[in-house]
Amino acid sequence: VPGLVVLAEDDPAVSALVRLYLTRDGFGVEAYTHGDAALQAILGRRPVAAVLDIGLPGMDGIEVCRRLRERGDRTPVLFVTARDDEVDRILGLELGADDYVTKPFSPRELVLRVGLVLRHAAPADTAASLLVDGGLRVDPAARTAELDGAPLALTTREFDLLAFLVAHPGRAFTREELLKLVWGWDFGDQSTVTVHVRRLREKIEKDPTSPLRIATIWGTGYRYDLSS
Ligand code: CA
């Protein structure tokens, strides 16, 4: 059994659907409709992950996460958001939130994201932290990367950006988000991201002019596509 997931969602239909899919994947699920009840459950039951809707009666999902982190609780959190401004709050607060899905989402996507937050939360000294995609291997603990067995010479930021993208495959990030999440900058010149992506492509793409791994999403930003 992959473990217990605490779910906080006040929409009964969404809650039932999420529970169904998580259960199918072998997770145990405890569902709550109020933020404060979910907070107590997470602290008391020590689940492997928590799925928190942001719009909850009582205490909202972001507040639940904030209080967890205040208490030193590192339970991986997947947020469920209904609005863009909530995404801004998640990213801006840097709570250590691992991921989010935006409503409406497919239940399969949500289960996939839960798996990803669990993988990212794995301790740095386990093999789980090694990111492998085809011939590309990124080792965040050792801060080394190699392609087809040859070490990649990457700057610190290039490494951070590559490790971040490979850890979030299939997900598009804006330049603004990448500045925030990789550089830790709340504002800054977004062309910094563009330049680093170009340099990374020159190092990891067979043909940097038609990249297969780091895709440009027009009007959005970039997305890492798994090659395997
Ligand atoms: Ca809600």
PDB file of C-alpha atoms and ligand atoms in Angstrom:
ATOM      1  CA  VAL A   1       0.000   0.000   0.000  1.00  0.00           C
ATOM      2  CA  PRO A   2       1.505   3.387  -0.996  1.00  0.00           C
ATOM      3  CA  GLY A   3       0.189   4.917   2.231  1.00  0.00           C
ATOM      4  CA  LEU A   4      -2.392   7.268   3.637  1.00  0.00           C
ATOM      5  CA  VAL A   5      -3.425  10.495   1.926  1.00  0.00           C
ATOM      6  CA  VAL A   6      -5.376  13.173   3.782  1.00  0.00           C
ATOM      7  CA  LEU A   7      -7.772  14.943   1.459  1.00  0.00           C
ATOM      8  CA  ALA A   8      -9.366  18.306   2.256  1.00  0.00           C
ATOM      9  CA  GLU A   9     -12.122  19.165  -0.206  1.00  0.00           C
ATOM     10  CA  ASP A  10     -15.515  20.652   0.548  1.00  0.00           C
ATOM     11  CA  ASP A  11     -17.116  19.752  -2.768  1.00  0.00           C
ATOM     12  CA  PRO A  12     -18.578  16.275  -2.132  1.00  0.00           C
ATOM     13  CA  ALA A  13     -18.544  15.264  -5.803  1.00  0.00           C
ATOM     14  CA  VAL A  14     -14.886  16.212  -6.262  1.00  0.00           C
ATOM     15  CA  SER A  15     -13.980  14.592  -2.957  1.00  0.00           C
ATOM     16  CA  ALA A  16     -15.654  11.310  -3.915  1.00  0.00           C
ATOM     17  CA  LEU A  17     -13.968  11.249  -7.307  1.00  0.00           C
ATOM     18  CA  VAL A  18     -10.506  11.962  -5.922  1.00  0.00           C
ATOM     19  CA  ARG A  19     -10.998   9.356  -3.234  1.00  0.00           C
ATOM     20  CA  LEU A  20     -12.052   6.795  -5.831  1.00  0.00           C
ATOM     21  CA  TYR A  21      -8.962   7.330  -7.977  1.00  0.00           C
ATOM     22  CA  LEU A  22      -6.511   7.437  -5.088  1.00  0.00           C
ATOM     23  CA  THR A  23      -8.032   4.276  -3.638  1.00  0.00           C
ATOM     24  CA  ARG A  24      -7.741   2.539  -6.994  1.00  0.00           C
ATOM     25  CA  ASP A  25      -4.042   3.321  -6.942  1.00  0.00           C
ATOM     26  CA  GLY A  26      -3.752   1.697  -3.552  1.00  0.00           C
ATOM     27  CA  PHE A  27      -3.731   4.772  -1.305  1.00  0.00           C
ATOM     28  CA  GLY A  28      -5.711   4.922   1.888  1.00  0.00           C
ATOM     29  CA  VAL A  29      -7.759   8.132   1.959  1.00  0.00           C
ATOM     30  CA  GLU A  30      -9.151  10.167   4.834  1.00  0.00           C
ATOM     31  CA  ALA A  31     -11.333  12.966   3.542  1.00  0.00           C
ATOM     32  CA  TYR A  32     -12.229  16.178   5.356  1.00  0.00           C
ATOM     33  CA  THR A  33     -14.340  19.142   4.384  1.00  0.00           C
ATOM     34  CA  HIS A  34     -12.889  21.702   6.827  1.00  0.00           C
ATOM     35  CA  GLY A  35      -9.351  23.016   6.884  1.00  0.00           C
ATOM     36  CA  ASP A  36      -8.923  22.819  10.643  1.00  0.00           C
ATOM     37  CA  ALA A  37     -10.023  19.165  10.743  1.00  0.00           C
ATOM     38  CA  ALA A  38      -7.593  18.380   7.923  1.00  0.00           C
ATOM     39  CA  LEU A  39      -4.761  20.119   9.783  1.00  0.00           C
ATOM     40  CA  GLN A  40      -5.384  18.044  12.896  1.00  0.00           C
ATOM     41  CA  ALA A  41      -5.593  14.858  10.826  1.00  0.00           C
ATOM     42  CA  ILE A  42      -2.296  15.537   9.053  1.00  0.00           C
ATOM     43  CA  LEU A  43      -0.514  16.294  12.316  1.00  0.00           C
ATOM     44  CA  GLY A  44      -2.018  13.276  14.046  1.00  0.00           C
ATOM     45  CA  ARG A  45      -2.064  10.630  11.332  1.00  0.00           C
ATOM     46  CA  ARG A  46       1.223  11.403   9.565  1.00  0.00           C
ATOM     47  CA  PRO A  47      -0.012  10.703   6.008  1.00  0.00           C
ATOM     48  CA  VAL A  48       2.419  10.256   3.109  1.00  0.00           C
ATOM     49  CA  ALA A  49       0.815  13.259   1.394  1.00  0.00           C
ATOM     50  CA  ALA A  50      -1.998  15.779   1.738  1.00  0.00           C
ATOM     51  CA  VAL A  51      -4.264  17.032  -1.037  1.00  0.00           C
ATOM     52  CA  LEU A  52      -5.601  20.439  -0.038  1.00  0.00           C
ATOM     53  CA  ASP A  53      -8.313  22.367  -1.813  1.00  0.00           C
ATOM     54  CA  ILE A  54      -7.587  26.048  -1.272  1.00  0.00           C
ATOM     55  CA  GLY A  55     -11.169  27.259  -0.961  1.00  0.00           C
ATOM     56  CA  LEU A  56     -12.260  25.528   2.246  1.00  0.00           C
ATOM     57  CA  PRO A  57     -14.595  26.625   5.034  1.00  0.00           C
ATOM     58  CA  GLY A  58     -12.842  27.641   8.214  1.00  0.00           C
ATOM     59  CA  MET A  59      -9.171  27.564   7.367  1.00  0.00           C
ATOM     60  CA  ASP A  60      -8.165  27.644   3.723  1.00  0.00           C
ATOM     61  CA  GLY A  61      -5.719  25.164   2.215  1.00  0.00           C
ATOM     62  CA  ILE A  62      -2.813  27.601   2.128  1.00  0.00           C
ATOM     63  CA  GLU A  63      -3.281  28.387   5.813  1.00  0.00           C
ATOM     64  CA  VAL A  64      -3.333  24.647   6.593  1.00  0.00           C
ATOM     65  CA  CYS A  65      -0.002  24.256   4.821  1.00  0.00           C
ATOM     66  CA  ARG A  66       1.460  27.326   6.499  1.00  0.00           C
ATOM     67  CA  ARG A  67       0.603  25.956   9.941  1.00  0.00           C
ATOM     68  CA  LEU A  68       2.050  22.552   9.078  1.00  0.00           C
ATOM     69  CA  ARG A  69       5.354  24.114   8.085  1.00  0.00           C
ATOM     70  CA  GLU A  70       5.345  26.323  11.201  1.00  0.00           C
ATOM     71  CA  ARG A  71       5.256  23.130  13.226  1.00  0.00           C
ATOM     72  CA  GLY A  72       8.094  21.650  11.230  1.00  0.00           C
ATOM     73  CA  ASP A  73       5.787  19.182   9.479  1.00  0.00           C
ATOM     74  CA  ARG A  74       7.132  18.422   5.991  1.00  0.00           C
ATOM     75  CA  THR A  75       4.192  16.366   4.692  1.00  0.00           C
ATOM     76  CA  PRO A  76       4.187  16.744   0.888  1.00  0.00           C
ATOM     77  CA  VAL A  77       1.253  18.920  -0.127  1.00  0.00           C
ATOM     78  CA  LEU A  78      -0.600  18.975  -3.400  1.00  0.00           C
ATOM     79  CA  PHE A  79      -2.857  22.033  -3.682  1.00  0.00           C
ATOM     80  CA  VAL A  80      -6.078  22.070  -5.648  1.00  0.00           C
ATOM     81  CA  THR A  81      -6.835  25.546  -6.953  1.00  0.00           C
ATOM     82  CA  ALA A  82      -9.786  27.048  -8.725  1.00  0.00           C
ATOM     83  CA  ARG A  83      -8.307  30.388  -9.689  1.00  0.00           C
ATOM     84  CA  ASP A  84      -5.154  31.929 -11.123  1.00  0.00           C
ATOM     85  CA  ASP A  85      -4.722  34.300  -8.195  1.00  0.00           C
ATOM     86  CA  GLU A  86      -4.560  31.274  -5.898  1.00  0.00           C
ATOM     87  CA  VAL A  87      -1.695  29.905  -7.968  1.00  0.00           C
ATOM     88  CA  ASP A  88       0.072  33.226  -7.467  1.00  0.00           C
ATOM     89  CA  ARG A  89      -0.425  32.895  -3.724  1.00  0.00           C
ATOM     90  CA  ILE A  90       0.970  29.350  -3.683  1.00  0.00           C
ATOM     91  CA  LEU A  91       4.046  30.316  -5.646  1.00  0.00           C
ATOM     92  CA  GLY A  92       4.514  33.591  -3.809  1.00  0.00           C
ATOM     93  CA  LEU A  93       4.364  32.141  -0.331  1.00  0.00           C
ATOM     94  CA  GLU A  94       7.073  29.552  -0.997  1.00  0.00           C
ATOM     95  CA  LEU A  95       5.591  27.340   1.672  1.00  0.00           C
ATOM     96  CA  GLY A  96       7.410  24.315   0.459  1.00  0.00           C
ATOM     97  CA  ALA A  97       4.340  23.295  -1.464  1.00  0.00           C
ATOM     98  CA  ASP A  98       5.277  20.610  -3.885  1.00  0.00           C
ATOM     99  CA  ASP A  99       2.725  20.992  -6.581  1.00  0.00           C
ATOM    100  CA  TYR A 100      -0.753  22.036  -7.518  1.00  0.00           C
ATOM    101  CA  VAL A 101      -3.527  21.124  -9.906  1.00  0.00           C
ATOM    102  CA  THR A 102      -6.023  23.593 -11.278  1.00  0.00           C
ATOM    103  CA  LYS A 103      -9.736  22.868 -11.378  1.00  0.00           C
ATOM    104  CA  PRO A 104     -11.166  21.385 -13.455  1.00  0.00           C
ATOM    105  CA  PHE A 105      -8.577  18.594 -13.415  1.00  0.00           C
ATOM    106  CA  SER A 106      -8.726  15.000 -14.521  1.00  0.00           C
ATOM    107  CA  PRO A 107      -8.590  12.517 -11.636  1.00  0.00           C
ATOM    108  CA  ARG A 108      -5.759  10.685 -13.407  1.00  0.00           C
ATOM    109  CA  GLU A 109      -3.725  13.881 -13.483  1.00  0.00           C
ATOM    110  CA  LEU A 110      -4.284  14.377  -9.781  1.00  0.00           C
ATOM    111  CA  VAL A 111      -3.137  10.858  -8.933  1.00  0.00           C
ATOM    112  CA  LEU A 112      -0.069  11.383 -11.126  1.00  0.00           C
ATOM    113  CA  ARG A 113       0.717  14.607  -9.275  1.00  0.00           C
ATOM    114  CA  VAL A 114       0.389  12.884  -5.911  1.00  0.00           C
ATOM    115  CA  GLY A 115       2.949  10.355  -7.119  1.00  0.00           C
ATOM    116  CA  LEU A 116       5.240  13.199  -8.156  1.00  0.00           C
ATOM    117  CA  VAL A 117       5.057  15.054  -4.842  1.00  0.00           C
ATOM    118  CA  LEU A 118       5.883  11.784  -3.102  1.00  0.00           C
ATOM    119  CA  ARG A 119       8.864  11.238  -5.364  1.00  0.00           C
ATOM    120  CA  HIS A 120      10.140  14.775  -4.814  1.00  0.00           C
ATOM    121  CA  ALA A 121       9.699  14.419  -1.077  1.00  0.00           C
ATOM    122  CA  ALA A 122      11.895  11.321  -0.941  1.00  0.00           C
ATOM    123  CA  PRO A 123      14.987  11.894   1.191  1.00  0.00           C
ATOM    124  CA  ALA A 124      17.998  13.199  -0.709  1.00  0.00           C
ATOM    125  CA  ASP A 125      20.118  10.201   0.221  1.00  0.00           C
ATOM    126  CA  THR A 126      17.910   7.668  -1.528  1.00  0.00           C
ATOM    127  CA  ALA A 127      18.090   6.592  -5.128  1.00  0.00           C
ATOM    128  CA  ALA A 128      14.667   8.185  -5.656  1.00  0.00           C
ATOM    129  CA  SER A 129      16.278  11.595  -5.796  1.00  0.00           C
ATOM    130  CA  LEU A 130      18.214  10.627  -8.915  1.00  0.00           C
ATOM    131  CA  LEU A 131      16.392  11.979 -11.957  1.00  0.00           C
ATOM    132  CA  VAL A 132      16.776   9.812 -15.022  1.00  0.00           C
ATOM    133  CA  ASP A 133      15.305  10.374 -18.452  1.00  0.00           C
ATOM    134  CA  GLY A 134      16.721   8.270 -21.237  1.00  0.00           C
ATOM    135  CA  GLY A 135      20.444   9.030 -21.391  1.00  0.00           C
ATOM    136  CA  LEU A 136      20.092  12.043 -19.133  1.00  0.00           C
ATOM    137  CA  ARG A 137      20.906  11.549 -15.461  1.00  0.00           C
ATOM    138  CA  VAL A 138      20.608  14.375 -12.954  1.00  0.00           C
ATOM    139  CA  ASP A 139      21.786  13.798  -9.397  1.00  0.00           C
ATOM    140  CA  PRO A 140      20.528  16.649  -7.193  1.00  0.00           C
ATOM    141  CA  ALA A 141      22.415  15.379  -4.124  1.00  0.00           C
ATOM    142  CA  ALA A 142      25.795  15.291  -5.873  1.00  0.00           C
ATOM    143  CA  ARG A 143      24.830  18.211  -8.144  1.00  0.00           C
ATOM    144  CA  THR A 144      26.092  16.370 -11.181  1.00  0.00           C
ATOM    145  CA  ALA A 145      24.480  15.605 -14.507  1.00  0.00           C
ATOM    146  CA  GLU A 146      25.460  13.434 -17.398  1.00  0.00           C
ATOM    147  CA  LEU A 147      24.207  12.749 -20.874  1.00  0.00           C
ATOM    148  CA  ASP A 148      24.817   9.372 -22.496  1.00  0.00           C
ATOM    149  CA  GLY A 149      27.518   8.674 -19.927  1.00  0.00           C
ATOM    150  CA  ALA A 150      29.400  11.946 -20.477  1.00  0.00           C
ATOM    151  CA  PRO A 151      29.422  14.533 -17.669  1.00  0.00           C
ATOM    152  CA  LEU A 152      27.641  17.784 -18.470  1.00  0.00           C
ATOM    153  CA  ALA A 153      29.482  20.994 -17.640  1.00  0.00           C
ATOM    154  CA  LEU A 154      26.722  23.143 -16.179  1.00  0.00           C
ATOM    155  CA  THR A 155      26.776  26.390 -14.259  1.00  0.00           C
ATOM    156  CA  THR A 156      24.997  26.459 -10.905  1.00  0.00           C
ATOM    157  CA  ARG A 157      21.876  28.045 -12.372  1.00  0.00           C
ATOM    158  CA  GLU A 158      21.883  25.789 -15.398  1.00  0.00           C
ATOM    159  CA  PHE A 159      22.009  22.805 -13.084  1.00  0.00           C
ATOM    160  CA  ASP A 160      19.213  24.162 -10.868  1.00  0.00           C
ATOM    161  CA  LEU A 161      17.031  24.861 -13.885  1.00  0.00           C
ATOM    162  CA  LEU A 162      17.650  21.446 -15.439  1.00  0.00           C
ATOM    163  CA  ALA A 163      17.009  19.599 -12.170  1.00  0.00           C
ATOM    164  CA  PHE A 164      13.806  21.574 -11.634  1.00  0.00           C
ATOM    165  CA  LEU A 165      12.497  20.940 -15.146  1.00  0.00           C
ATOM    166  CA  VAL A 166      13.337  17.233 -15.143  1.00  0.00           C
ATOM    167  CA  ALA A 167      11.649  16.884 -11.753  1.00  0.00           C
ATOM    168  CA  HIS A 168       8.431  18.367 -13.185  1.00  0.00           C
ATOM    169  CA  PRO A 169       8.012  16.665 -16.550  1.00  0.00           C
ATOM    170  CA  GLY A 170       5.043  17.494 -18.709  1.00  0.00           C
ATOM    171  CA  ARG A 171       4.281  20.692 -16.876  1.00  0.00           C
ATOM    172  CA  ALA A 172       4.538  24.137 -18.457  1.00  0.00           C
ATOM    173  CA  PHE A 173       6.081  26.935 -16.403  1.00  0.00           C
ATOM    174  CA  THR A 174       6.103  30.619 -17.228  1.00  0.00           C
ATOM    175  CA  ARG A 175       9.395  32.495 -17.196  1.00  0.00           C
ATOM    176  CA  GLU A 176       8.079  34.373 -14.186  1.00  0.00           C
ATOM    177  CA  GLU A 177       7.414  31.117 -12.323  1.00  0.00           C
ATOM    178  CA  LEU A 178      10.847  29.780 -13.180  1.00  0.00           C
ATOM    179  CA  LEU A 179      12.463  32.972 -11.906  1.00  0.00           C
ATOM    180  CA  LYS A 180      10.580  32.530  -8.671  1.00  0.00           C
ATOM    181  CA  LEU A 181      11.027  28.793  -8.242  1.00  0.00           C
ATOM    182  CA  VAL A 182      14.560  28.290  -9.556  1.00  0.00           C
ATOM    183  CA  TRP A 183      16.215  31.640  -8.953  1.00  0.00           C
ATOM    184  CA  GLY A 184      14.142  32.607  -5.917  1.00  0.00           C
ATOM    185  CA  TRP A 185      13.466  36.019  -7.434  1.00  0.00           C
ATOM    186  CA  ASP A 186      10.080  37.681  -6.980  1.00  0.00           C
ATOM    187  CA  PHE A 187      10.816  39.910  -9.923  1.00  0.00           C
ATOM    188  CA  GLY A 188      13.587  40.236 -12.418  1.00  0.00           C
ATOM    189  CA  ASP A 189      14.504  40.171 -16.058  1.00  0.00           C
ATOM    190  CA  GLN A 190      12.680  37.249 -17.611  1.00  0.00           C
ATOM    191  CA  SER A 191      15.215  37.096 -20.431  1.00  0.00           C
ATOM    192  CA  THR A 192      17.526  35.548 -17.821  1.00  0.00           C
ATOM    193  CA  VAL A 193      15.386  32.436 -18.097  1.00  0.00           C
ATOM    194  CA  THR A 194      15.405  32.553 -21.893  1.00  0.00           C
ATOM    195  CA  VAL A 195      19.212  32.732 -21.947  1.00  0.00           C
ATOM    196  CA  HIS A 196      19.617  29.826 -19.533  1.00  0.00           C
ATOM    197  CA  VAL A 197      17.174  27.677 -21.466  1.00  0.00           C
ATOM    198  CA  ARG A 198      19.110  28.377 -24.657  1.00  0.00           C
ATOM    199  CA  ARG A 199      22.406  27.378 -23.031  1.00  0.00           C
ATOM    200  CA  LEU A 200      20.883  24.240 -21.538  1.00  0.00           C
ATOM    201  CA  ARG A 201      19.522  23.239 -24.923  1.00  0.00           C
ATOM    202  CA  GLU A 202      22.963  23.611 -26.446  1.00  0.00           C
ATOM    203  CA  LYS A 203      24.197  21.104 -23.879  1.00  0.00           C
ATOM    204  CA  ILE A 204      21.406  18.542 -23.735  1.00  0.00           C
ATOM    205  CA  GLU A 205      19.586  18.677 -27.073  1.00  0.00           C
ATOM    206  CA  LYS A 206      20.822  16.795 -30.131  1.00  0.00           C
ATOM    207  CA  ASP A 207      19.581  19.690 -32.238  1.00  0.00           C
ATOM    208  CA  PRO A 208      19.183  22.823 -30.091  1.00  0.00           C
ATOM    209  CA  THR A 209      17.187  24.528 -32.849  1.00  0.00           C
ATOM    210  CA  SER A 210      14.465  21.861 -32.640  1.00  0.00           C
ATOM    211  CA  PRO A 211      14.538  20.817 -28.992  1.00  0.00           C
ATOM    212  CA  LEU A 212      12.906  17.565 -27.922  1.00  0.00           C
ATOM    213  CA  ARG A 213      13.400  17.819 -24.169  1.00  0.00           C
ATOM    214  CA  ILE A 214      12.841  21.473 -23.256  1.00  0.00           C
ATOM    215  CA  ALA A 215       9.849  22.540 -25.307  1.00  0.00           C
ATOM    216  CA  THR A 216       8.823  26.158 -25.796  1.00  0.00           C
ATOM    217  CA  ILE A 217       5.155  26.631 -25.021  1.00  0.00           C
ATOM    218  CA  TRP A 218       4.122  29.707 -26.917  1.00  0.00           C
ATOM    219  CA  GLY A 219       2.495  32.289 -24.741  1.00  0.00           C
ATOM    220  CA  THR A 220       3.382  30.336 -21.605  1.00  0.00           C
ATOM    221  CA  GLY A 221       7.010  29.387 -21.169  1.00  0.00           C
ATOM    222  CA  TYR A 222       8.760  26.047 -21.091  1.00  0.00           C
ATOM    223  CA  ARG A 223       7.968  22.414 -20.462  1.00  0.00           C
ATOM    224  CA  TYR A 224      10.254  19.436 -19.993  1.00  0.00           C
ATOM    225  CA  ASP A 225       9.170  16.462 -22.088  1.00  0.00           C
ATOM    226  CA  LEU A 226      10.324  13.006 -21.085  1.00  0.00           C
ATOM    227  CA  SER A 227      12.170  11.259 -23.869  1.00  0.00           C
ATOM    228  CA  SER A 228      11.519   7.812 -22.438  1.00  0.00           C
TER     229      SER A 228
HETATM  230 CA    CA B   1     -13.643  24.417  -2.314  1.00  0.00          CA
END
